[in-house]
PDB file of C-alpha atoms in Angstrom:
ATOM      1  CA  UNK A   1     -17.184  -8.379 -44.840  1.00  0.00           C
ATOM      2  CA  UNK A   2     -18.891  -6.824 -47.974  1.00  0.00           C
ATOM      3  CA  UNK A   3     -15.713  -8.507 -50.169  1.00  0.00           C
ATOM      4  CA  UNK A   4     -15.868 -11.373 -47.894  1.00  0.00           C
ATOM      5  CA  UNK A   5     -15.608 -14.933 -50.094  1.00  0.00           C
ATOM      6  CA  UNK A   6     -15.648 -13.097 -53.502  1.00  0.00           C
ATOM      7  CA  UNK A   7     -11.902 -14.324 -54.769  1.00  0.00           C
ATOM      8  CA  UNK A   8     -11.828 -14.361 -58.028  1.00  0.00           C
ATOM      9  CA  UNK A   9     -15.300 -11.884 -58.451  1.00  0.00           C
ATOM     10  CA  UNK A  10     -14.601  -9.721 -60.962  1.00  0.00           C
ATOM     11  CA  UNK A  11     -10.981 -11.277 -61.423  1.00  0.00           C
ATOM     12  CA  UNK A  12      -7.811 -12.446 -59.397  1.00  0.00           C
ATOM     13  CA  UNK A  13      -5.579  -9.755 -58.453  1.00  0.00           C
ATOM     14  CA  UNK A  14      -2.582 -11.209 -59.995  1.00  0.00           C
ATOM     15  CA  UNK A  15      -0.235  -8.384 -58.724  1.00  0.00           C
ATOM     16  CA  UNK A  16      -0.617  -8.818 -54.890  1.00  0.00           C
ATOM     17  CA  UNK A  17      -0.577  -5.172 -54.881  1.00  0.00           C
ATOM     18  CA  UNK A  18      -3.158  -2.993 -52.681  1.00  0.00           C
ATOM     19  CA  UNK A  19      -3.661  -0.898 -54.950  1.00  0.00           C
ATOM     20  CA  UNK A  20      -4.757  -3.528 -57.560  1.00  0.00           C
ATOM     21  CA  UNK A  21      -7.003  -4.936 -54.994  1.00  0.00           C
ATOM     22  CA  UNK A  22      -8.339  -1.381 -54.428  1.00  0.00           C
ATOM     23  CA  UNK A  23      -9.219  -1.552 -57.979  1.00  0.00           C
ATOM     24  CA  UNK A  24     -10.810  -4.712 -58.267  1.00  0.00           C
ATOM     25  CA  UNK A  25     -13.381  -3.385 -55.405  1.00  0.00           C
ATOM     26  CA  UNK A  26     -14.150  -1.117 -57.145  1.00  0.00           C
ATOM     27  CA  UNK A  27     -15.425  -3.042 -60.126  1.00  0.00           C
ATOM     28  CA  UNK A  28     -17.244  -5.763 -58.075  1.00  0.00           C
ATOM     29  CA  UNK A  29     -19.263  -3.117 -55.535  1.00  0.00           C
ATOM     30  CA  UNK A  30     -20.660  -1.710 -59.216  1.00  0.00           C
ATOM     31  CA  UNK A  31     -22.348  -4.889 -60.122  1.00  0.00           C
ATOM     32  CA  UNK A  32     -22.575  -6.822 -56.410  1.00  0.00           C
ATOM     33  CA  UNK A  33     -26.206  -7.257 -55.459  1.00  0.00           C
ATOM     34  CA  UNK A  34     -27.380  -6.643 -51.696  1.00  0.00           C
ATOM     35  CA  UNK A  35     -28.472 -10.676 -51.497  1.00  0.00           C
ATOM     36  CA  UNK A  36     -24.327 -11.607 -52.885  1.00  0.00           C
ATOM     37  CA  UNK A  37     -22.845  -9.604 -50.029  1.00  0.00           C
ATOM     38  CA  UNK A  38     -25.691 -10.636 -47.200  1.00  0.00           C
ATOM     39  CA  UNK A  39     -24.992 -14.476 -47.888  1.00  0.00           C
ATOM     40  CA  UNK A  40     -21.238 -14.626 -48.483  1.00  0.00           C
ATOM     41  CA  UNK A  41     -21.358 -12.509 -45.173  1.00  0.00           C
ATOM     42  CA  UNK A  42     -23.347 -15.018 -43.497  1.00  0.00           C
ATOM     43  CA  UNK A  43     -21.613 -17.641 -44.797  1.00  0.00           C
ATOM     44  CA  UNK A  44     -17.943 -16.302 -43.319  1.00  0.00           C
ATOM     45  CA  UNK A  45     -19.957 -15.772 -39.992  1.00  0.00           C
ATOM     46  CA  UNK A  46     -21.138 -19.438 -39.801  1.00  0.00           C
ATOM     47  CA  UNK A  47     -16.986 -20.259 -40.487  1.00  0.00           C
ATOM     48  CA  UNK A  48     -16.484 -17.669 -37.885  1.00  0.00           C
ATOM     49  CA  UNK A  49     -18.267 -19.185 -35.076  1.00  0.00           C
ATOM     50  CA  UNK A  50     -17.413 -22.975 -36.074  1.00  0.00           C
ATOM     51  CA  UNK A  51     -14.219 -21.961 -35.303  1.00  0.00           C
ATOM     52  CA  UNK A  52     -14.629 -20.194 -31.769  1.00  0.00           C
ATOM     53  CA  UNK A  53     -14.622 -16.400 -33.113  1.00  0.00           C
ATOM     54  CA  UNK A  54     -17.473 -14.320 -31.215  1.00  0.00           C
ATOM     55  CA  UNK A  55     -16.263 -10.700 -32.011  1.00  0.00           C
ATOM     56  CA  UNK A  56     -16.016  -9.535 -35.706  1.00  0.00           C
ATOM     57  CA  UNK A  57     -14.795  -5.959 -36.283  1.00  0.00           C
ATOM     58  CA  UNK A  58     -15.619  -5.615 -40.069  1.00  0.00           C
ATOM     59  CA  UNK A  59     -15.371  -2.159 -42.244  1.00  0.00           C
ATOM     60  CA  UNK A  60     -17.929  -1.408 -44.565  1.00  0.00           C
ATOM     61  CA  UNK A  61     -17.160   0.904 -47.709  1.00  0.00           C
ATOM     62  CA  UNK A  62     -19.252   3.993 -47.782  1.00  0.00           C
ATOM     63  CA  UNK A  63     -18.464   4.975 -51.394  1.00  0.00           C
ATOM     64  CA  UNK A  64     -20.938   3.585 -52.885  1.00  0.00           C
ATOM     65  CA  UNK A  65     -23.858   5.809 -52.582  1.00  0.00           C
ATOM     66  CA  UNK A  66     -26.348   3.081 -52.439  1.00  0.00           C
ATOM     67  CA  UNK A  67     -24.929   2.017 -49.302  1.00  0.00           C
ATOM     68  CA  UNK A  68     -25.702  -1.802 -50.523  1.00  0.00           C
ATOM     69  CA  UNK A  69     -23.029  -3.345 -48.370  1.00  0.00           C
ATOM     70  CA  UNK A  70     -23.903  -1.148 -45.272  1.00  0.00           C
ATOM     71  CA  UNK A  71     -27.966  -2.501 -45.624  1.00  0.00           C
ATOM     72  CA  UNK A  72     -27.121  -5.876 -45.905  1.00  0.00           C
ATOM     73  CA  UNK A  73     -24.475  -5.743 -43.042  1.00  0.00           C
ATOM     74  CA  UNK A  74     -26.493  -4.420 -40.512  1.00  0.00           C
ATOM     75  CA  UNK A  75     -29.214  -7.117 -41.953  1.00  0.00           C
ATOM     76  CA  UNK A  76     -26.627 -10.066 -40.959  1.00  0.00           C
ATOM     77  CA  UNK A  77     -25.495  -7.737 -37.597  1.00  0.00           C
ATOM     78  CA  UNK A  78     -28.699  -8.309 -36.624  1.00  0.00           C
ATOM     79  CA  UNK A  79     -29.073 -12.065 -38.099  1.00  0.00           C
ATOM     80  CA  UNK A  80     -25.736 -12.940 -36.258  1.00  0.00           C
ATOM     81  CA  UNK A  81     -26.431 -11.127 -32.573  1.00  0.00           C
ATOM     82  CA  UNK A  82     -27.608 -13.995 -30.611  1.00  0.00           C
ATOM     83  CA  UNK A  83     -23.506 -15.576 -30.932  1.00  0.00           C
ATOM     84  CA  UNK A  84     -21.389 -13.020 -32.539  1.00  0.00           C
ATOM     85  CA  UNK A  85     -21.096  -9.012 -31.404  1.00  0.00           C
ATOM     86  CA  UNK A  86     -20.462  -8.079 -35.112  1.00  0.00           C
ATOM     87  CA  UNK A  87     -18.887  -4.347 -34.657  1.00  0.00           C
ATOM     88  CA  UNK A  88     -19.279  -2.108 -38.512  1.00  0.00           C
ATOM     89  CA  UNK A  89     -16.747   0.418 -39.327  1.00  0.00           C
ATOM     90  CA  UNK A  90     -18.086   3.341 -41.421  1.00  0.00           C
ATOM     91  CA  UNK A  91     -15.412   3.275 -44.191  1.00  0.00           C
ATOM     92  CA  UNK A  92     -14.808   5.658 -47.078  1.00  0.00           C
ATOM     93  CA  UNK A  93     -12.501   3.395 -49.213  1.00  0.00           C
ATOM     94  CA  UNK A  94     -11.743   5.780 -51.291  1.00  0.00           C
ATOM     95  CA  UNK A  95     -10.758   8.374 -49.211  1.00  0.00           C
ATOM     96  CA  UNK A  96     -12.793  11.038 -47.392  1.00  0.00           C
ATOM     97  CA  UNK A  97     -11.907  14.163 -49.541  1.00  0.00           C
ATOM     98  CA  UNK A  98     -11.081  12.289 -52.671  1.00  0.00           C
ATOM     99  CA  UNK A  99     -14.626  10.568 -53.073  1.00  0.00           C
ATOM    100  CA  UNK A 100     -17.356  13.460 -53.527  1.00  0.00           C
ATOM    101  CA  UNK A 101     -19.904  11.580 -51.675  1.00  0.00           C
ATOM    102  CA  UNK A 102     -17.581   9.718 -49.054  1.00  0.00           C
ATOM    103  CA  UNK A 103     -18.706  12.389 -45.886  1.00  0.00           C
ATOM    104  CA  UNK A 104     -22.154  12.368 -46.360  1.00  0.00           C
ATOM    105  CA  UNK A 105     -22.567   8.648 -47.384  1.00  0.00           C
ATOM    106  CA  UNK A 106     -20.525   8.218 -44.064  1.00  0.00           C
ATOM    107  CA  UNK A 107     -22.640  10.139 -42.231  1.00  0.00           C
ATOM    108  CA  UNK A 108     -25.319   8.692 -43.555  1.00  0.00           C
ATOM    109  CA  UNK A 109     -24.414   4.913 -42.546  1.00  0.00           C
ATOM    110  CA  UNK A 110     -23.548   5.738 -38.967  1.00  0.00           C
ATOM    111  CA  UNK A 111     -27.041   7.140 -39.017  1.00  0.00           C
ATOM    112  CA  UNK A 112     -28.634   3.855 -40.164  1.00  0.00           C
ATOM    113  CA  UNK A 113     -26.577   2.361 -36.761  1.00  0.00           C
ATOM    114  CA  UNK A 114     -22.895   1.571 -38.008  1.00  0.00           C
ATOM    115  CA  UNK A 115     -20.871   1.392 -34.935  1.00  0.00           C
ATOM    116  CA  UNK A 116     -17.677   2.910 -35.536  1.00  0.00           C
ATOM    117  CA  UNK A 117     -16.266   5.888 -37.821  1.00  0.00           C
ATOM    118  CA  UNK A 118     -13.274   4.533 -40.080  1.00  0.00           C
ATOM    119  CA  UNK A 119     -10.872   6.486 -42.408  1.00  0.00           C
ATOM    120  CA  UNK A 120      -8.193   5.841 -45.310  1.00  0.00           C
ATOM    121  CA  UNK A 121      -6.003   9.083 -45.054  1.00  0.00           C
ATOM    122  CA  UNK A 122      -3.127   7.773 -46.431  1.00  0.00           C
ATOM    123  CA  UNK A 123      -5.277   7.093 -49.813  1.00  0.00           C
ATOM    124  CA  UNK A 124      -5.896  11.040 -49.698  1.00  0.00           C
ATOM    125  CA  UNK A 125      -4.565  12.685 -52.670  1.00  0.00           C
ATOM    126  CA  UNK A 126      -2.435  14.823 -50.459  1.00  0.00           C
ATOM    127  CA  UNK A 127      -0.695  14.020 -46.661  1.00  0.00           C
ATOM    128  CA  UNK A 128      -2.506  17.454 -45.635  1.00  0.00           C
ATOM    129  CA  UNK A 129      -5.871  16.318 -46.798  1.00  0.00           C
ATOM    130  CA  UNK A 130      -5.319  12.881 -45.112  1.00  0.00           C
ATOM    131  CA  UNK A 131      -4.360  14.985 -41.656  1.00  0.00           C
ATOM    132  CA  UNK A 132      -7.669  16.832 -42.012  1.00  0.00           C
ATOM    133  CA  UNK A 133      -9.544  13.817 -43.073  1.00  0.00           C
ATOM    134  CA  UNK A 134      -8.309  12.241 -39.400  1.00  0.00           C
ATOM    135  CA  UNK A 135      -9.181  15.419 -37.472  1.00  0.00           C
ATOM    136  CA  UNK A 136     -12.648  15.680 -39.095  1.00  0.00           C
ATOM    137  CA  UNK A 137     -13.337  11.635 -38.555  1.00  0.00           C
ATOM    138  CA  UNK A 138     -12.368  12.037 -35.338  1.00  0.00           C
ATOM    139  CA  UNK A 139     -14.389  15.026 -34.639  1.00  0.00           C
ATOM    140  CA  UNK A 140     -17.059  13.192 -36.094  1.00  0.00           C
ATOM    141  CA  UNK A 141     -16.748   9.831 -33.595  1.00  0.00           C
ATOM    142  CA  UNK A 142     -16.171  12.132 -30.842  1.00  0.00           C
ATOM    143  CA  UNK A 143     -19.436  14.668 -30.924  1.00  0.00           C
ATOM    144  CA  UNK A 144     -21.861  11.087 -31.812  1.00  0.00           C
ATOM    145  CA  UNK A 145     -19.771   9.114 -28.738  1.00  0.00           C
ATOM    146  CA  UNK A 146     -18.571   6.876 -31.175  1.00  0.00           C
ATOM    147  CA  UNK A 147     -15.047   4.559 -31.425  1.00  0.00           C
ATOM    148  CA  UNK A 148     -12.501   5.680 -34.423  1.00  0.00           C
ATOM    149  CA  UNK A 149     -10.845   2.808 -36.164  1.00  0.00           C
ATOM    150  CA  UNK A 150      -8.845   4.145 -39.142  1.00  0.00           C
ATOM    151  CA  UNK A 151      -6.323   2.145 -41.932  1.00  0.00           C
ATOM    152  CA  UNK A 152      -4.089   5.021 -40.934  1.00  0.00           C
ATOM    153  CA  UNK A 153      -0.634   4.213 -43.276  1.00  0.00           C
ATOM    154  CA  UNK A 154      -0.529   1.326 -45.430  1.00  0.00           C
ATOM    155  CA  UNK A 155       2.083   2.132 -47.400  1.00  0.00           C
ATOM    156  CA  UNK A 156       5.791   2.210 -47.649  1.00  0.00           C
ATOM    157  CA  UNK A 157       6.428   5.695 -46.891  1.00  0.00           C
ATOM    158  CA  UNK A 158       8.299   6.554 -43.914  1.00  0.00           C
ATOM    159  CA  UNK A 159       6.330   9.659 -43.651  1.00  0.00           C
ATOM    160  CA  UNK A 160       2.672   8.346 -43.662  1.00  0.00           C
ATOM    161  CA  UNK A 161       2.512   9.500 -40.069  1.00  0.00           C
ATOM    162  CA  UNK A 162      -1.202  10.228 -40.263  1.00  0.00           C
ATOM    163  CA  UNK A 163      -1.068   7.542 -36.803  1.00  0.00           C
ATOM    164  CA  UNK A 164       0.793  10.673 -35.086  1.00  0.00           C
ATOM    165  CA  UNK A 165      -2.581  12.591 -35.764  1.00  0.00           C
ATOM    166  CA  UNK A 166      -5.147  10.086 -34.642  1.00  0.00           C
ATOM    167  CA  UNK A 167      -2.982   9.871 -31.734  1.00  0.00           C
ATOM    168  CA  UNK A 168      -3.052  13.660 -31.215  1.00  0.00           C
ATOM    169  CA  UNK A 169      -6.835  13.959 -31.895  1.00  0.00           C
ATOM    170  CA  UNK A 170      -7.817  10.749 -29.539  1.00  0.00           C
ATOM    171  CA  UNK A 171      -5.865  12.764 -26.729  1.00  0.00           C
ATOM    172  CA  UNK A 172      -7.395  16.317 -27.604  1.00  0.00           C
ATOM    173  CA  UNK A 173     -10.907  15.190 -28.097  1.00  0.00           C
ATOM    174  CA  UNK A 174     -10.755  12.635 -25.279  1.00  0.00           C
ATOM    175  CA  UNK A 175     -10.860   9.342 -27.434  1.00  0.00           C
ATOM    176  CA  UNK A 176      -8.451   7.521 -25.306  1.00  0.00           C
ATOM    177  CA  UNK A 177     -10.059   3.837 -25.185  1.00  0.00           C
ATOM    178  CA  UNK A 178     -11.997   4.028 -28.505  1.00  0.00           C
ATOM    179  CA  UNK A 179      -9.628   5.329 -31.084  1.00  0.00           C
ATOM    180  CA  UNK A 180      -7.817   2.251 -33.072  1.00  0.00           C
ATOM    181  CA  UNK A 181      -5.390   2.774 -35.791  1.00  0.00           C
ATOM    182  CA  UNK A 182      -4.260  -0.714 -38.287  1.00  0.00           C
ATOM    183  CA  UNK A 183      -2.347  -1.357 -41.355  1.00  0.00           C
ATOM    184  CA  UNK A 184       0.660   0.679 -39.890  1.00  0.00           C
ATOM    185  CA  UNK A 185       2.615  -0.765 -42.582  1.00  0.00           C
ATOM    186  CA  UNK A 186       4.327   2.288 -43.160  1.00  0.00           C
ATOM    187  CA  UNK A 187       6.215   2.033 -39.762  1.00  0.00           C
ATOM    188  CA  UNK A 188       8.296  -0.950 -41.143  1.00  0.00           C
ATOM    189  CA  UNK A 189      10.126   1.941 -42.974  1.00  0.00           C
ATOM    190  CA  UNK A 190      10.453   4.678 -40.375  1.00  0.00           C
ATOM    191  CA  UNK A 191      13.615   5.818 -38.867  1.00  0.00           C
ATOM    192  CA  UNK A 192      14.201   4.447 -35.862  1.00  0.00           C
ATOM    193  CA  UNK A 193      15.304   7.231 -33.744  1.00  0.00           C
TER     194      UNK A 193
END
């Protein structure tokens, strides 16, 4: 919801591409102001509820070390809690490992009360790092209590498996129920054996 009804804001992302898209973000979070995101975010949650929606699961990027998106989410959370259960997902956008401040600017939003710990580990410069950047998230939800919800493997590699992992981590550190991996895209392109 911190991009929410900004098409167009810095540009149009005339590829299609993710990766394009990526980099538009990351023009507009340098120059968004905390009042842009609050009322396009209020705005989309008015649409939201006109339309019968109660539950919004949103992630929140945690790469920007002002955490400007984060403050003015958990301002409409709290706006928006008499008629919609508005969940926040902790999310380093650009990556864990790869963004120097992505851990503790994570940390540091679940501390000011995001809900859930998120993850890109597919947008890890390496598949190791984005293995250990699931085990550490993980480890993270699981010592605060907390649900995992990562964009585990949007890509078209067949061997973005980093699903395999949450899956394996949810079972070891007893996440079952609260672990949620999306944008499995990469699983159009695995073998099917």
């Amino acid at each position: 919801m911190d991009a929410t009804l900004s098409y167009g804001i810095p540009r149009i992302n005339r590829s299609g591409l993710l990766l394009e898209g990526i980099a538009l973000w990351g023009e507009l979070k340098k120059v968004m102001t905390y009042e842009e995101v609050r009322d396009r975010a209020l705005a989309y949650c008015d649409w939201a509820v006109s339309m019968g929606l109660l539950a919004i699961r949103s992630h929140v990027d945690t790469c920007d070390d002002r955490l400007l998106g984060v403050d003015a989410l958990l301002e409409v959370k709290k706006s928006v809690a008499p008629y919609i259960d508005l969940q926040l997902v902790a999310f380093p956008q650009d990556g864990l490992y790869r963004d120097p401040t992505a851990r503790e600017n994570t940390i540091r939003a679940l501390d000011k009360g995001v809900d859930v710990v998120g993850g890109i580990p597919h947008f890890e410069r390496t598949m190791a790092d984005g293995t250990r950047s699931v085990t550490e998230l993980c480890e993270i939800a699981a010592e605060r209590g907390l649900m995992v919800d990562l964009h585990c493997d949007e890509s078209d590699d067949p061997h973005s498996r980093h699903i395999e992992q949450l899956a394996y981590e949810a079972k070891r550190l007893g996440l079952q129920g609260r672990a949620n991996g999306s944008h499995l895209t990469s699983m159009h392109s695995m073998d099917n054996y």
